[in-house]
CSV table of C-alpha atoms in Angstrom, one decimal:
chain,number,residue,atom,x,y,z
E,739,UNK,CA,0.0,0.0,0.0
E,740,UNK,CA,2.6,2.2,0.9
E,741,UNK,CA,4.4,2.0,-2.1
E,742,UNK,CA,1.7,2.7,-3.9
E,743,UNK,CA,1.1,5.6,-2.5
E,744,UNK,CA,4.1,6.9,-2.7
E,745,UNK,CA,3.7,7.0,-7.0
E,746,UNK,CA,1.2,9.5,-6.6
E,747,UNK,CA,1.6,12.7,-8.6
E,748,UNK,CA,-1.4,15.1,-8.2
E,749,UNK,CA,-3.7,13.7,-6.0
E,750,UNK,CA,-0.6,13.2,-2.6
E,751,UNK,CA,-1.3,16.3,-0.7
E,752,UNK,CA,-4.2,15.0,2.3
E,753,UNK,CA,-2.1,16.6,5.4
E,754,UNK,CA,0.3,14.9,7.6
E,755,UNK,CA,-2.5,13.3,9.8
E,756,UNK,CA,-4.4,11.8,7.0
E,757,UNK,CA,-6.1,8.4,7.7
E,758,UNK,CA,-4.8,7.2,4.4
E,759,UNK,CA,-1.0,8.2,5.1
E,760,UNK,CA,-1.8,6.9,8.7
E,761,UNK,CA,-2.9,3.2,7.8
E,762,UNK,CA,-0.5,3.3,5.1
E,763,UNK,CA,2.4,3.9,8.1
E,764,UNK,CA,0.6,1.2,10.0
E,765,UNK,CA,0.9,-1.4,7.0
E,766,UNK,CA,4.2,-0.4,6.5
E,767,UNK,CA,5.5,-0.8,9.6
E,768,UNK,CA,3.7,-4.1,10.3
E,769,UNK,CA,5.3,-5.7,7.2
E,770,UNK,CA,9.0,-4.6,8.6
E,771,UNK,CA,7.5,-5.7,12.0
E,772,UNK,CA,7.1,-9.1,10.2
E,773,UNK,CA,10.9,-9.6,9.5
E,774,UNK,CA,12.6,-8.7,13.1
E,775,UNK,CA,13.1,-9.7,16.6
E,776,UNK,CA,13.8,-9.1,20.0
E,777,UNK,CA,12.2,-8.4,23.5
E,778,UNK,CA,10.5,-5.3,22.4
E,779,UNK,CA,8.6,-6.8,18.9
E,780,UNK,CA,5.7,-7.3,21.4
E,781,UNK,CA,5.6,-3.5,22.6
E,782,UNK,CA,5.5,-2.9,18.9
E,783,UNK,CA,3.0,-4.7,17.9
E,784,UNK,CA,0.5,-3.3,20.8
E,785,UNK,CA,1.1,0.4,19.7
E,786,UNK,CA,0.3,-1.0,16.1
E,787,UNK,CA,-2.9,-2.3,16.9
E,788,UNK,CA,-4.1,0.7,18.8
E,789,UNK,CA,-2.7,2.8,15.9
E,790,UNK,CA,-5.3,0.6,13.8
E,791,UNK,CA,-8.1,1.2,16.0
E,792,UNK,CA,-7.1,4.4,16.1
E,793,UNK,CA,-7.8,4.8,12.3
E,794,UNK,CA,-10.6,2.8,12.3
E,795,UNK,CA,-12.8,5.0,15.1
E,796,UNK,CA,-11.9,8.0,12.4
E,797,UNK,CA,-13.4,6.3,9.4
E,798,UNK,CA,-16.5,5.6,11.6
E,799,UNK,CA,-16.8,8.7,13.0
E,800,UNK,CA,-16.8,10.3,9.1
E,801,UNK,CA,-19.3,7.7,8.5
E,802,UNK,CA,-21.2,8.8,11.0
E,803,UNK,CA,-20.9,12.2,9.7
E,804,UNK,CA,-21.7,11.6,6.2
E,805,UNK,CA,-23.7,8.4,6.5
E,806,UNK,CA,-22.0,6.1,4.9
E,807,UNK,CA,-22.5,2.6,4.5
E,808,UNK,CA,-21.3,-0.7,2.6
E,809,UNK,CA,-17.5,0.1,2.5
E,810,UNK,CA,-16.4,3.0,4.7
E,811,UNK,CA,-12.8,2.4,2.7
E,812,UNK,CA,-13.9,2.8,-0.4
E,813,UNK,CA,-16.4,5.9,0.6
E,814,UNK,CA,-13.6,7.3,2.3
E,815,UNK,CA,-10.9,7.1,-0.7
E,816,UNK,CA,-13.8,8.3,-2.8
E,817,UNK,CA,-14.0,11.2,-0.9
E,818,UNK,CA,-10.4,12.1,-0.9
E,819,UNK,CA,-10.8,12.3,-4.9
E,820,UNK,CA,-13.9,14.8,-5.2
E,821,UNK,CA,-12.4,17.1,-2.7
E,822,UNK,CA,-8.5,17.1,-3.6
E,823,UNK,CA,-8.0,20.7,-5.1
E,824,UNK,CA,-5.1,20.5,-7.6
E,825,UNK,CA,-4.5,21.6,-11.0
E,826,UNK,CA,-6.4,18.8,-12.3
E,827,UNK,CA,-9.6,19.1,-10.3
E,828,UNK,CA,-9.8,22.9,-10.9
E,829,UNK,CA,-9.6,22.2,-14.4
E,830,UNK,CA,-11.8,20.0,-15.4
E,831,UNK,CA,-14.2,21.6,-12.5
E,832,UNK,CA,-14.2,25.4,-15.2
E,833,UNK,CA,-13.9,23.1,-18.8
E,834,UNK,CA,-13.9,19.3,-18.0
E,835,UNK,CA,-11.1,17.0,-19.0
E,836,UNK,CA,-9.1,18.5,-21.7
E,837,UNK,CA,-6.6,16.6,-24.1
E,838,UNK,CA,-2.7,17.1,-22.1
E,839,UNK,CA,0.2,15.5,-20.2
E,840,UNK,CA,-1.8,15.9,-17.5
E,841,UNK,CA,-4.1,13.1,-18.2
E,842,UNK,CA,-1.6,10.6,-17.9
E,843,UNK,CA,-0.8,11.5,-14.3
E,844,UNK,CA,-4.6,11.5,-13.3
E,845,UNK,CA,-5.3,8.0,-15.1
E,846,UNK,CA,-2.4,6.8,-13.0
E,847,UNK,CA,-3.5,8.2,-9.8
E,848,UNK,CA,-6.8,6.6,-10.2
E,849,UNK,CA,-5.5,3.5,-11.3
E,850,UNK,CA,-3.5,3.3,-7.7
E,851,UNK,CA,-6.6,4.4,-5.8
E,852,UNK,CA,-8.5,1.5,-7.4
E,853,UNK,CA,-5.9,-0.5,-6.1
E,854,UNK,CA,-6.4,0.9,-2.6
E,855,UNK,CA,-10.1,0.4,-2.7
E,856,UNK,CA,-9.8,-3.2,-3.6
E,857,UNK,CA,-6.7,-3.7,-1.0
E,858,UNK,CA,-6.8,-7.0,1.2
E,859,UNK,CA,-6.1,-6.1,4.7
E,860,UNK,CA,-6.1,-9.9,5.8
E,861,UNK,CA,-2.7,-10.7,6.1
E,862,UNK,CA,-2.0,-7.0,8.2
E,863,UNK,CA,-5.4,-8.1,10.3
E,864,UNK,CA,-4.1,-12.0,10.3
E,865,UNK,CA,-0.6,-10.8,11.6
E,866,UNK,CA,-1.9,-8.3,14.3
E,867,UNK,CA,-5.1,-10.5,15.3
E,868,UNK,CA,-7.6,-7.8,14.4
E,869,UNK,CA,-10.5,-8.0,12.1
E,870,UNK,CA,-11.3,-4.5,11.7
E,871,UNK,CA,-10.5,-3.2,8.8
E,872,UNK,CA,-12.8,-6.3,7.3
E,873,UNK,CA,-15.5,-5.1,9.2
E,874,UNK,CA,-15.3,-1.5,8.3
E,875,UNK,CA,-15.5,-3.0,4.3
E,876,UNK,CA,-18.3,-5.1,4.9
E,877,UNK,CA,-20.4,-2.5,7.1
E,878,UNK,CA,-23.7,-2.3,7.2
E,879,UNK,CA,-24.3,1.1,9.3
E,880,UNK,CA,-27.2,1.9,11.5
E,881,UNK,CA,-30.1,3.6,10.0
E,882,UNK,CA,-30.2,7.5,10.6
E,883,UNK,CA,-32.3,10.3,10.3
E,884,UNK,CA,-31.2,12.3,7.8
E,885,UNK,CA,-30.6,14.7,9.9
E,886,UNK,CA,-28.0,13.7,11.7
E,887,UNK,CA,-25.5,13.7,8.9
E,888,UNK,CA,-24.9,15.4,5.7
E,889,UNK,CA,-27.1,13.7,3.0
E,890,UNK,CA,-25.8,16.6,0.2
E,891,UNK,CA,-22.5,14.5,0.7
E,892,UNK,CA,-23.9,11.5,1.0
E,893,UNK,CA,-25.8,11.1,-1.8
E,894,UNK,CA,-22.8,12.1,-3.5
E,895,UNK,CA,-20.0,10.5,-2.6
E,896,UNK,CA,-22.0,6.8,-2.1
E,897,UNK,CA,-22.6,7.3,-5.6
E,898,UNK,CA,-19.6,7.7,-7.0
E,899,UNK,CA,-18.2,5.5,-4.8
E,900,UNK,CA,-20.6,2.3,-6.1
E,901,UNK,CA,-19.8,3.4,-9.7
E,902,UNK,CA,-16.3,3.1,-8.8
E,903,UNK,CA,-16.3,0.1,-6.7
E,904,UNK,CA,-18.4,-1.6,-10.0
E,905,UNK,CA,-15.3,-0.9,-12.2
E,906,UNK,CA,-12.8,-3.6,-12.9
E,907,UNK,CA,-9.0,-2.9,-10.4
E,908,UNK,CA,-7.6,-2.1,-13.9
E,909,UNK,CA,-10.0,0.1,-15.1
E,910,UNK,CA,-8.0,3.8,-15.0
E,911,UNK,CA,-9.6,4.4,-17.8
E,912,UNK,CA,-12.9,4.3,-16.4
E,913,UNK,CA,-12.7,6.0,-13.2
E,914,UNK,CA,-11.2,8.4,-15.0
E,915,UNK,CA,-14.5,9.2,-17.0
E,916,UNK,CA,-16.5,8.8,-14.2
E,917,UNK,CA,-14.5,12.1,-11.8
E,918,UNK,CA,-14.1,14.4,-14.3
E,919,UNK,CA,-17.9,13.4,-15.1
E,920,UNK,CA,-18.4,14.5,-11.4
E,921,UNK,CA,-15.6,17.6,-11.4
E,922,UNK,CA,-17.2,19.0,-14.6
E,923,UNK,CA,-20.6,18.7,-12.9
E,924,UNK,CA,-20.6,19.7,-9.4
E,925,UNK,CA,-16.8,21.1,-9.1
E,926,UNK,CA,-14.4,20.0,-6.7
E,927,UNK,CA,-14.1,20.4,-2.6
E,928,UNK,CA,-16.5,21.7,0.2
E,929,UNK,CA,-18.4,23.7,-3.2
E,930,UNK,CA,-18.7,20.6,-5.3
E,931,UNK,CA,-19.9,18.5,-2.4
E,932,UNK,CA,-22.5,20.8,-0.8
E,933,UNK,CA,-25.1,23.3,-2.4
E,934,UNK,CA,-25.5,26.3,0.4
E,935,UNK,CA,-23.3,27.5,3.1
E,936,UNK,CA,-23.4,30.4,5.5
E,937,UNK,CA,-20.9,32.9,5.7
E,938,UNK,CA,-19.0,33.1,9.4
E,939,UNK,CA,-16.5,36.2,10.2
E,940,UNK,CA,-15.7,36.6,13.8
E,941,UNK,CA,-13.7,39.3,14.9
E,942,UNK,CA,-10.2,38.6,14.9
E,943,UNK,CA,-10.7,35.5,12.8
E,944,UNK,CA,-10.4,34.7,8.6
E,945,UNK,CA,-14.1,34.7,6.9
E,946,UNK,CA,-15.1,31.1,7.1
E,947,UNK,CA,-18.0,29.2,4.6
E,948,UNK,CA,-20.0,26.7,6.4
E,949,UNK,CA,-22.0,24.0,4.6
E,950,UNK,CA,-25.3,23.7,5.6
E,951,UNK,CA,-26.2,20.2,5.4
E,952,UNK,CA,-29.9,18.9,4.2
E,953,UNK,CA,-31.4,21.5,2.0
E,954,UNK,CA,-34.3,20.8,0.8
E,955,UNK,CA,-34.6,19.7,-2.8
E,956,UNK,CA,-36.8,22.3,-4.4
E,957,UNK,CA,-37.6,22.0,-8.0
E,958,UNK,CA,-39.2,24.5,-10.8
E,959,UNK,CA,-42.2,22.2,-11.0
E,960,UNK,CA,-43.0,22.9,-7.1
E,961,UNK,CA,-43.8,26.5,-7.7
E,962,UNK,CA,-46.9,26.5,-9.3
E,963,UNK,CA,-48.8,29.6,-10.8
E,964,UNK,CA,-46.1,30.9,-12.3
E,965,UNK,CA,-44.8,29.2,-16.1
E,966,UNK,CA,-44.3,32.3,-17.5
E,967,UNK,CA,-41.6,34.0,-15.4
E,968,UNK,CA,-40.1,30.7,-15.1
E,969,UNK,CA,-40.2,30.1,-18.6
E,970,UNK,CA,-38.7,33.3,-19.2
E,971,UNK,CA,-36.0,32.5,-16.3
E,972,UNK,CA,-35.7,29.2,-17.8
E,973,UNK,CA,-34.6,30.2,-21.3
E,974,UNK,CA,-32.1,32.9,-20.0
E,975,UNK,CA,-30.4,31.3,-18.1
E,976,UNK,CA,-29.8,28.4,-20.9
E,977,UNK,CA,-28.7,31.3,-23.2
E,978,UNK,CA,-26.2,32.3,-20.5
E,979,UNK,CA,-24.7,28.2,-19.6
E,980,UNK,CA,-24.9,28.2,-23.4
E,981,UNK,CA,-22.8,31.5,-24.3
E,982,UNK,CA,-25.3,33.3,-25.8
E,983,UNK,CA,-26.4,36.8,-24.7
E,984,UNK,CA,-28.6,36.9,-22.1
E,985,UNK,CA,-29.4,39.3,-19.6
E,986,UNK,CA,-29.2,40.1,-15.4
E,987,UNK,CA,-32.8,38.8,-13.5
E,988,UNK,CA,-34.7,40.5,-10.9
E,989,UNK,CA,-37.3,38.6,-9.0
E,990,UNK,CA,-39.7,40.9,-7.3
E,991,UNK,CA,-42.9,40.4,-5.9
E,992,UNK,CA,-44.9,40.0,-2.0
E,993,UNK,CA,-42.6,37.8,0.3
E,994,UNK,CA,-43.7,34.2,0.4
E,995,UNK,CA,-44.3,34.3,-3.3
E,996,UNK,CA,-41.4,31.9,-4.2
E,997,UNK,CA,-38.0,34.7,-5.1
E,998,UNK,CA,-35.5,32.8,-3.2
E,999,UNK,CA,-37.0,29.4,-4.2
């Protein structure tokens, strides 16, 4: 695992304390573990298997968070990719994927993270007599109301997460359709993944954007009453997505009527 990680190229930057660089240490060190001896191998090997825990409470705890379920590996790794900025991601988030060097370094990226989604933990779990990372890839979570996690990341990140998970280990090329599909679509970090946020500014402290978490899906088709203005809204604002000219909306009317809707 390590060593796969370590052939990263643009998606390697997750901070120092990230689960994936910290189970990748663990693995690491338990394979060296593997080949030496002495008094203190035993010492070792306890701080290992609390490390593991360790790692494990934290991919439950953003499960808990995000309410994932199945394989909180996979959902995790999936949610490194859709919010790693880099030049890539910001790319294809403003034009999609573009023909360029580039490319190649992102297919081989997510070539090496299908390789960590499918990785078999049983001879780390057979060698420090634990079992939990095969539980946390088997996991069947307890139901939740949806408000008690973030179902706007969710929804999201499960989904790309199965369509990745259905793709064959090999298949770069694939998962490589399927994010910049998603980048070109919804864009890449906390504003890809979630579709309001409040604004924060304490005195003394940077401007902050906060996600708010379970908005309600509201489409044109709830708003009854009112097909011409949004017609009219409608066809502008393809003219604008589109290139075309197209001009600045005001919504006016009595409050309650449906503006900010």
């Amino acid at each position: 695992m390590y060593k796969e990680i370590s052939r990263l190229v643009m998606f390697r930057d997750f901070g120092e304390n990230s689960i994936l660089n910290n189970v990748c240490e663990i693995v690491r060190e338990a394979e060296n573990l593997q080949n030496t001896s002495g008094s203190y191998k035993g010492t070792k090997l306890d701080g290992l298997v609390l490390r593991a825990y360790g790692e494990v409470r934290r991919l439950l705890d953003l499960g808990t968070d995000y309410g994932f379920d199945k394989n909180l590996w996979r959902d995790y790794l999936t949610f490194l990719l859709i919010t790693n900025e880099n030049p890539f991601t910001l790319t294809c988030e403003k034009v999609g994927a573009s023909d360029g060097s580039v490319n190649g370094f992102a297919k081989s990226d997510f070539g090496i993270f299908l390789k960590l989604m499918h990785y078999d933990f049983s001879p780390m779990e057979e060698y420090l007599e634990i079992d939990c990372f095969s539980v946390i890839t088997d996991y069947h979570s307890i139901p939740k109301k949806k408000q008690m996690y973030n179902r706007n990341v969710s929804e999201k990140v499960r989904d790309i997460s199965d369509k990745l998970g259905a793709l064959d280990v090999e298949d770069a090329e694939g998962a490589f359709e399927i994010l910049t599909g998603f980048y070109k679509q919804y864009g890449v970090g906390m504003f890809g993944l979630n579709r309001a946020f409040r604004i924060r500014h304490e005195e003394g402290s940077d401007l902050e954007f906060i996600p708010i978490n379970n908005t309600d899906r509201v489409m044109l088709d709830d708003l009854v009453g009112y097909e011409n203005q949004k017609k009219r809204l409608r066809e502008n604002t393809e003219a604008f997505v589109n290139g075309h000219r197209a001009n600045n909306c005001l919504l006016y009317g009595d409050a309650g009527t449906g503006k900010s809707t």
